[in-house]
PDB file of C-alpha atoms in Angstrom:
ATOM      1  CA  MET U 291     -22.840   9.947  70.075  1.00 47.00           C
ATOM      2  CA  LEU U 292     -21.969   6.312  69.512  1.00 47.00           C
ATOM      3  CA  HIS U 293     -24.848   5.988  67.098  1.00 50.00           C
ATOM      4  CA  CYS U 294     -23.522   8.915  65.009  1.00 50.00           C
ATOM      5  CA  ASN U 295     -20.076   7.361  64.757  1.00 52.00           C
ATOM      6  CA  ILE U 296     -21.520   4.019  63.653  1.00 49.00           C
ATOM      7  CA  GLY U 297     -23.635   5.805  61.065  1.00 50.00           C
ATOM      8  CA  ALA U 298     -20.597   7.731  59.819  1.00 50.00           C
ATOM      9  CA  MET U 299     -18.590   4.516  59.601  1.00 50.00           C
ATOM     10  CA  HIS U 300     -21.426   2.851  57.671  1.00 51.00           C
ATOM     11  CA  ASN U 301     -21.601   5.761  55.204  1.00 56.00           C
ATOM     12  CA  SER U 302     -17.830   5.702  54.833  1.00 67.00           C
ATOM     13  CA  THR U 303     -17.883   1.962  54.087  1.00 71.00           C
ATOM     14  CA  MET U 304     -20.643   2.442  51.495  1.00 65.00           C
ATOM     15  CA  GLU U 305     -18.710   5.270  49.851  1.00 66.00           C
ATOM     16  CA  ASN U 306     -15.571   3.116  49.732  1.00 66.00           C
ATOM     17  CA  ALA U 307     -17.524   0.263  48.150  1.00 63.00           C
ATOM     18  CA  MET U 308     -18.949   2.617  45.530  1.00 60.00           C
ATOM     19  CA  MET U 309     -15.497   4.056  44.826  1.00 61.00           C
ATOM     20  CA  ASN U 310     -14.054   0.567  44.451  1.00 66.00           C
ATOM     21  CA  THR U 311     -16.815  -0.345  41.994  1.00 69.00           C
ATOM     22  CA  MET U 312     -16.169   2.846  40.033  1.00 64.00           C
ATOM     23  CA  ASN U 313     -12.438   2.121  40.016  1.00 66.00           C
ATOM     24  CA  LEU U 314     -13.028  -1.420  38.766  1.00 68.00           C
ATOM     25  CA  ASP U 315     -15.333  -0.114  36.038  1.00 71.00           C
ATOM     26  CA  MET U 316     -12.644   2.357  34.973  1.00 67.00           C
ATOM     27  CA  LEU U 317     -10.035  -0.400  34.933  1.00 69.00           C
ATOM     28  CA  LYS U 318     -12.358  -2.453  32.750  1.00 73.00           C
ATOM     29  CA  GLU U 319     -12.752   0.499  30.356  1.00 73.00           C
ATOM     30  CA  PHE U 320      -8.960   0.964  30.254  1.00 69.00           C
ATOM     31  CA  GLY U 321      -8.549  -2.741  29.533  1.00 72.00           C
ATOM     32  CA  ASN U 322     -11.145  -2.773  26.766  1.00 73.00           C
ATOM     33  CA  GLY U 323      -9.725   0.399  25.243  1.00 71.00           C
ATOM     34  CA  GLY U 324      -6.209  -0.988  25.449  1.00 77.00           C
ATOM     35  CA  TYR U 325      -7.246  -4.247  23.799  1.00 84.00           C
ATOM     36  CA  ALA U 326      -8.984  -2.415  20.964  1.00 86.00           C
ATOM     37  CA  GLN U 327      -5.924  -0.221  20.409  1.00 88.00           C
ATOM     38  CA  ALA U 328      -3.553  -3.193  20.516  1.00 87.00           C
ATOM     39  CA  ARG U 329      -5.707  -5.005  17.976  1.00 91.00           C
ATOM     40  CA  ALA U 330      -5.797  -1.922  15.726  1.00 92.00           C
ATOM     41  CA  LEU U 331      -2.008  -1.665  15.976  1.00 93.00           C
ATOM     42  CA  GLY U 332      -1.608  -5.317  15.012  1.00 94.00           C
ATOM     43  CA  GLU U 333      -3.826  -4.820  11.959  1.00 96.00           C
ATOM     44  CA  LEU U 334      -1.925  -1.670  11.005  1.00 96.00           C
ATOM     45  CA  ASN U 335       1.408  -3.489  11.331  1.00 96.00           C
ATOM     46  CA  LEU U 336       0.128  -6.341   9.158  1.00 97.00           C
ATOM     47  CA  ARG U 337      -1.172  -4.012   6.426  1.00 97.00           C
ATOM     48  CA  THR U 338       2.103  -2.071   6.428  1.00 97.00           C
ATOM     49  CA  TRP U 339       4.158  -5.266   6.265  1.00 97.00           C
ATOM     50  CA  GLU U 340       2.057  -6.616   3.377  1.00 98.00           C
ATOM     51  CA  ARG U 341       2.462  -3.401   1.368  1.00 97.00           C
ATOM     52  CA  LEU U 342       6.216  -3.255   2.000  1.00 96.00           C
ATOM     53  CA  PHE U 343       6.609  -6.924   1.096  1.00 97.00           C
ATOM     54  CA  GLU U 344       4.665  -6.349  -2.130  1.00 97.00           C
ATOM     55  CA  LYS U 345       7.044  -3.500  -3.065  1.00 96.00           C
ATOM     56  CA  GLN U 346      10.049  -5.709  -2.303  1.00 97.00           C
ATOM     57  CA  MET U 347       8.684  -8.466  -4.520  1.00 98.00           C
ATOM     58  CA  GLU U 348       8.019  -6.001  -7.345  1.00 97.00           C
ATOM     59  CA  THR U 349      11.596  -4.741  -7.060  1.00 97.00           C
ATOM     60  CA  PHE U 350      12.944  -8.290  -6.960  1.00 98.00           C
ATOM     61  CA  GLY U 351      10.930  -9.022 -10.115  1.00 98.00           C
ATOM     62  CA  LEU U 352      12.544  -6.040 -11.849  1.00 97.00           C
ATOM     63  CA  LEU U 353      16.004  -7.333 -10.965  1.00 97.00           C
ATOM     64  CA  ILE U 354      15.226 -10.859 -12.191  1.00 98.00           C
ATOM     65  CA  ASP U 355      13.723  -9.547 -15.443  1.00 97.00           C
ATOM     66  CA  ASN U 356      16.823  -7.419 -15.995  1.00 97.00           C
ATOM     67  CA  ALA U 357      19.132 -10.353 -15.302  1.00 97.00           C
ATOM     68  CA  ASN U 358      17.210 -12.504 -17.804  1.00 97.00           C
ATOM     69  CA  ALA U 359      17.384  -9.759 -20.431  1.00 96.00           C
ATOM     70  CA  GLN U 360      21.149  -9.382 -19.817  1.00 94.00           C
ATOM     71  CA  ILE U 361      21.668 -13.138 -20.254  1.00 94.00           C
ATOM     72  CA  GLU U 362      19.579 -13.160 -23.425  1.00 94.00           C
ATOM     73  CA  LEU U 363      21.534 -10.212 -24.808  1.00 92.00           C
ATOM     74  CA  ALA U 364      24.858 -11.860 -23.984  1.00 89.00           C
ATOM     75  CA  SER U 365      23.781 -15.145 -25.582  1.00 89.00           C
ATOM     76  CA  GLU U 366      22.944 -13.365 -28.845  1.00 87.00           C
ATOM     77  CA  ALA U 367      26.478 -11.983 -29.174  1.00 81.00           C
ATOM     78  CA  ARG U 368      28.260 -14.712 -31.100  1.00 83.00           C
ATOM     79  CA  GLU U 369      30.988 -12.721 -32.802  1.00 84.00           C
ATOM     80  CA  VAL U 370      33.356  -9.983 -31.674  1.00 80.00           C
ATOM     81  CA  SER U 371      31.483  -7.636 -33.999  1.00 80.00           C
ATOM     82  CA  ASP U 372      28.309  -8.267 -31.935  1.00 81.00           C
ATOM     83  CA  MET U 373      30.011  -6.997 -28.789  1.00 88.00           C
ATOM     84  CA  LYS U 374      29.321  -3.324 -29.539  1.00 88.00           C
ATOM     85  CA  ALA U 375      25.586  -4.003 -29.888  1.00 88.00           C
ATOM     86  CA  MET U 376      25.658  -6.095 -26.721  1.00 91.00           C
ATOM     87  CA  VAL U 377      27.351  -3.342 -24.703  1.00 92.00           C
ATOM     88  CA  GLU U 378      24.897  -0.752 -26.045  1.00 93.00           C
ATOM     89  CA  GLY U 379      22.008  -3.091 -25.235  1.00 94.00           C
ATOM     90  CA  GLN U 380      23.323  -3.601 -21.715  1.00 95.00           C
ATOM     91  CA  GLY U 381      23.562   0.157 -21.266  1.00 95.00           C
ATOM     92  CA  GLU U 382      19.936   0.539 -22.361  1.00 97.00           C
ATOM     93  CA  LEU U 383      18.815  -2.288 -20.060  1.00 97.00           C
ATOM     94  CA  ASN U 384      20.676  -0.704 -17.145  1.00 97.00           C
ATOM     95  CA  ARG U 385      19.138   2.710 -17.886  1.00 98.00           C
ATOM     96  CA  LYS U 386      15.638   1.188 -17.861  1.00 98.00           C
ATOM     97  CA  LEU U 387      16.421  -0.690 -14.648  1.00 97.00           C
ATOM     98  CA  ALA U 388      17.686   2.485 -12.973  1.00 98.00           C
ATOM     99  CA  GLU U 389      14.500   4.329 -13.968  1.00 98.00           C
ATOM    100  CA  ALA U 390      12.317   1.473 -12.703  1.00 98.00           C
ATOM    101  CA  LEU U 391      14.242   1.275  -9.412  1.00 97.00           C
ATOM    102  CA  THR U 392      13.933   5.044  -8.960  1.00 98.00           C
ATOM    103  CA  SER U 393      10.195   4.754  -9.542  1.00 97.00           C
ATOM    104  CA  LYS U 394       9.935   1.905  -7.007  1.00 97.00           C
ATOM    105  CA  GLY U 395      11.919   4.014  -4.547  1.00 96.00           C
ATOM    106  CA  ARG U 396       9.404   6.851  -4.931  1.00 97.00           C
ATOM    107  CA  GLU U 397       6.500   4.443  -4.482  1.00 97.00           C
ATOM    108  CA  THR U 398       8.109   3.056  -1.336  1.00 96.00           C
ATOM    109  CA  LEU U 399       8.596   6.586   0.005  1.00 97.00           C
ATOM    110  CA  GLU U 400       4.915   7.312  -0.622  1.00 97.00           C
ATOM    111  CA  LEU U 401       4.077   4.084   1.190  1.00 97.00           C
ATOM    112  CA  ALA U 402       6.263   5.137   4.123  1.00 96.00           C
ATOM    113  CA  ASN U 403       4.488   8.513   4.278  1.00 97.00           C
ATOM    114  CA  THR U 404       1.082   6.823   4.175  1.00 97.00           C
ATOM    115  CA  SER U 405       2.134   4.423   6.921  1.00 97.00           C
ATOM    116  CA  ARG U 406       3.484   7.284   9.021  1.00 97.00           C
ATOM    117  CA  ASN U 407       0.133   9.054   8.752  1.00 98.00           C
ATOM    118  CA  GLU U 408      -1.728   5.862   9.694  1.00 97.00           C
ATOM    119  CA  TYR U 409       0.500   5.315  12.742  1.00 96.00           C
ATOM    120  CA  LYS U 410       0.077   8.964  13.732  1.00 97.00           C
ATOM    121  CA  ALA U 411      -3.722   8.651  13.489  1.00 96.00           C
ATOM    122  CA  TRP U 412      -3.596   5.444  15.552  1.00 93.00           C
ATOM    123  CA  MET U 413      -1.517   7.164  18.228  1.00 93.00           C
ATOM    124  CA  GLU U 414      -3.782  10.218  18.320  1.00 94.00           C
ATOM    125  CA  GLU U 415      -6.848   7.987  18.653  1.00 91.00           C
ATOM    126  CA  GLY U 416      -5.207   6.071  21.490  1.00 87.00           C
ATOM    127  CA  MET U 417      -4.242   9.265  23.278  1.00 88.00           C
ATOM    128  CA  GLY U 418      -7.799  10.551  22.873  1.00 88.00           C
ATOM    129  CA  ILE U 419      -9.194   7.406  24.473  1.00 81.00           C
ATOM    130  CA  PHE U 420      -6.630   7.566  27.270  1.00 79.00           C
ATOM    131  CA  THR U 421      -7.284  11.259  27.910  1.00 84.00           C
ATOM    132  CA  LYS U 422     -11.033  10.646  28.065  1.00 81.00           C
ATOM    133  CA  LEU U 423     -10.671   7.730  30.474  1.00 74.00           C
ATOM    134  CA  ALA U 424      -8.068   9.517  32.585  1.00 74.00           C
ATOM    135  CA  GLY U 425     -10.383  12.525  32.797  1.00 75.00           C
ATOM    136  CA  SER U 426     -13.198  10.263  33.992  1.00 68.00           C
ATOM    137  CA  ALA U 427     -10.892   8.733  36.596  1.00 62.00           C
ATOM    138  CA  THR U 428      -9.839  12.165  37.847  1.00 65.00           C
ATOM    139  CA  LYS U 429     -13.448  13.325  38.175  1.00 66.00           C
ATOM    140  CA  ALA U 430     -14.407  10.136  40.034  1.00 57.00           C
ATOM    141  CA  SER U 431     -11.698  10.548  42.646  1.00 58.00           C
TER     142      SER U 431
END
Protein backbone atom coordinates (compact mmCIF):
# COMPACT_ATOMS: atom_id res chain seq x y z
CA MET A 1 0.00 0.00 0.00
CA LEU A 2 2.83 2.35 0.88
CA HIS A 3 4.55 1.52 -2.37
CA CYS A 4 1.42 2.49 -4.36
CA ASN A 5 1.19 5.85 -2.64
CA ILE A 6 4.86 6.60 -3.32
CA GLY A 7 4.37 5.63 -6.95
CA ALA A 8 1.29 7.86 -7.19
CA MET A 9 3.20 10.74 -5.63
CA HIS A 10 6.07 10.20 -8.08
CA ASN A 11 3.67 10.22 -11.05
CA SER A 12 1.98 13.33 -9.69
CA THR A 13 5.33 15.10 -9.35
CA MET A 14 6.30 14.14 -12.91
CA GLU A 15 2.96 15.39 -14.23
CA ASN A 16 3.40 18.68 -12.37
CA ALA A 17 6.89 19.09 -13.81
CA MET A 18 5.57 18.45 -17.32
CA MET A 19 2.72 20.90 -16.79
CA ASN A 20 5.14 23.54 -15.53
CA THR A 21 7.33 23.04 -18.61
CA MET A 22 4.28 23.32 -20.86
CA ASN A 23 3.17 26.47 -19.03
CA LEU A 24 6.63 28.02 -19.41
CA ASP A 25 6.65 27.16 -23.11
CA MET A 26 3.25 28.82 -23.50
CA LEU A 27 4.47 31.90 -21.64
CA LYS A 28 7.45 32.03 -23.98
CA GLU A 29 5.12 31.83 -27.00
CA PHE A 30 2.94 34.61 -25.54
CA GLY A 31 6.04 36.72 -24.98
CA ASN A 32 7.39 36.17 -28.48
CA GLY A 33 3.98 36.83 -30.02
CA GLY A 34 3.55 39.95 -27.92
CA TYR A 35 6.98 41.25 -28.91
CA ALA A 36 6.28 40.68 -32.59
CA GLN A 37 2.93 42.47 -32.31
CA ALA A 38 4.45 45.37 -30.37
CA ARG A 39 7.15 45.73 -33.01
CA ALA A 40 4.55 45.63 -35.81
CA LEU A 41 2.54 48.31 -33.99
CA GLY A 42 5.62 50.51 -33.65
CA GLU A 43 6.33 50.20 -37.38
CA LEU A 44 2.69 50.94 -38.21
CA ASN A 45 2.73 54.02 -35.97
CA LEU A 46 5.93 55.25 -37.62
CA ARG A 47 4.58 54.77 -41.16
CA THR A 48 1.34 56.54 -40.24
CA TRP A 49 3.21 59.42 -38.61
CA GLU A 50 5.49 59.82 -41.65
CA ARG A 51 2.53 59.93 -44.05
CA LEU A 52 0.63 62.43 -41.90
CA PHE A 53 3.72 64.60 -41.51
CA GLU A 54 4.24 64.55 -45.28
CA LYS A 55 0.65 65.77 -45.80
CA GLN A 56 1.16 68.52 -43.23
CA MET A 57 4.32 69.68 -44.98
CA GLU A 58 2.56 69.68 -48.36
CA THR A 59 -0.24 71.79 -46.88
CA PHE A 60 2.27 74.13 -45.24
CA GLY A 61 3.97 74.50 -48.63
CA LEU A 62 0.65 75.48 -50.21
CA LEU A 63 0.14 78.18 -47.58
CA ILE A 64 3.66 79.56 -48.02
CA ASP A 65 3.33 79.59 -51.82
CA ASN A 66 0.02 81.43 -51.50
CA ALA A 67 1.51 83.97 -49.10
CA ASN A 68 4.40 84.61 -51.51
CA ALA A 69 1.99 85.04 -54.42
CA GLN A 70 -0.12 87.47 -52.33
CA ILE A 71 2.97 89.53 -51.47
CA GLU A 72 4.08 89.57 -55.10
CA LEU A 73 0.62 90.65 -56.21
CA ALA A 74 0.49 93.41 -53.60
CA SER A 75 3.95 94.67 -54.55
CA GLU A 76 2.89 95.02 -58.20
CA ALA A 77 0.03 97.37 -57.29
CA ARG A 78 1.68 100.78 -57.42
CA GLU A 79 -1.29 102.98 -58.21
CA VAL A 80 -4.85 103.16 -56.94
CA SER A 81 -5.97 102.03 -60.39
CA ASP A 82 -4.00 98.77 -59.85
CA MET A 83 -6.04 97.97 -56.75
CA LYS A 84 -8.93 96.42 -58.68
CA ALA A 85 -6.57 94.00 -60.45
CA MET A 86 -4.88 93.22 -57.14
CA VAL A 87 -8.17 92.42 -55.41
CA GLU A 88 -9.27 90.24 -58.34
CA GLY A 89 -5.88 88.51 -58.29
CA GLN A 90 -6.18 87.89 -54.56
CA GLY A 91 -9.62 86.40 -55.08
CA GLU A 92 -8.22 84.04 -57.72
CA LEU A 93 -5.29 83.08 -55.48
CA ASN A 94 -7.67 82.40 -52.59
CA ARG A 95 -9.94 80.29 -54.83
CA LYS A 96 -6.96 78.18 -55.94
CA LEU A 97 -5.79 77.85 -52.34
CA ALA A 98 -9.24 76.73 -51.20
CA GLU A 99 -9.35 74.10 -53.96
CA ALA A 100 -5.85 72.87 -53.07
CA LEU A 101 -6.70 72.72 -49.35
CA THR A 102 -9.90 70.81 -50.11
CA SER A 103 -7.88 68.35 -52.18
CA LYS A 104 -5.33 67.94 -49.36
CA GLY A 105 -8.21 67.38 -46.95
CA ARG A 106 -9.53 64.57 -49.15
CA GLU A 107 -6.06 63.03 -49.40
CA THR A 108 -5.71 63.18 -45.62
CA LEU A 109 -9.10 61.50 -45.21
CA GLU A 110 -8.00 58.73 -47.56
CA LEU A 111 -4.83 58.39 -45.51
CA ALA A 112 -6.89 58.15 -42.32
CA ASN A 113 -9.05 55.41 -43.88
CA THR A 114 -5.96 53.51 -45.02
CA SER A 115 -4.43 53.82 -41.55
CA ARG A 116 -7.67 52.67 -39.93
CA ASN A 117 -7.66 49.56 -42.12
CA GLU A 118 -4.00 48.88 -41.27
CA TYR A 119 -4.67 49.22 -37.53
CA LYS A 120 -7.74 46.99 -37.86
CA ALA A 121 -5.67 44.32 -39.66
CA TRP A 122 -2.98 44.58 -36.97
CA MET A 123 -5.57 44.14 -34.23
CA GLU A 124 -7.21 41.18 -35.97
CA GLU A 125 -3.82 39.52 -36.44
CA GLY A 126 -3.00 40.05 -32.77
CA MET A 127 -6.34 38.64 -31.67
CA GLY A 128 -5.80 35.63 -33.93
CA ILE A 129 -2.43 34.94 -32.33
CA PHE A 130 -3.87 35.40 -28.85
CA THR A 131 -6.85 33.16 -29.59
CA LYS A 132 -4.57 30.44 -30.94
CA LEU A 133 -2.25 30.59 -27.93
CA ALA A 134 -5.12 30.81 -25.46
CA GLY A 135 -6.71 27.78 -27.11
CA SER A 136 -3.44 25.87 -26.72
CA ALA A 137 -3.26 26.88 -23.06
CA THR A 138 -6.83 25.73 -22.45
CA LYS A 139 -6.18 22.35 -24.07
CA ALA A 140 -2.98 21.88 -22.05
CA SER A 141 -4.71 22.45 -18.73
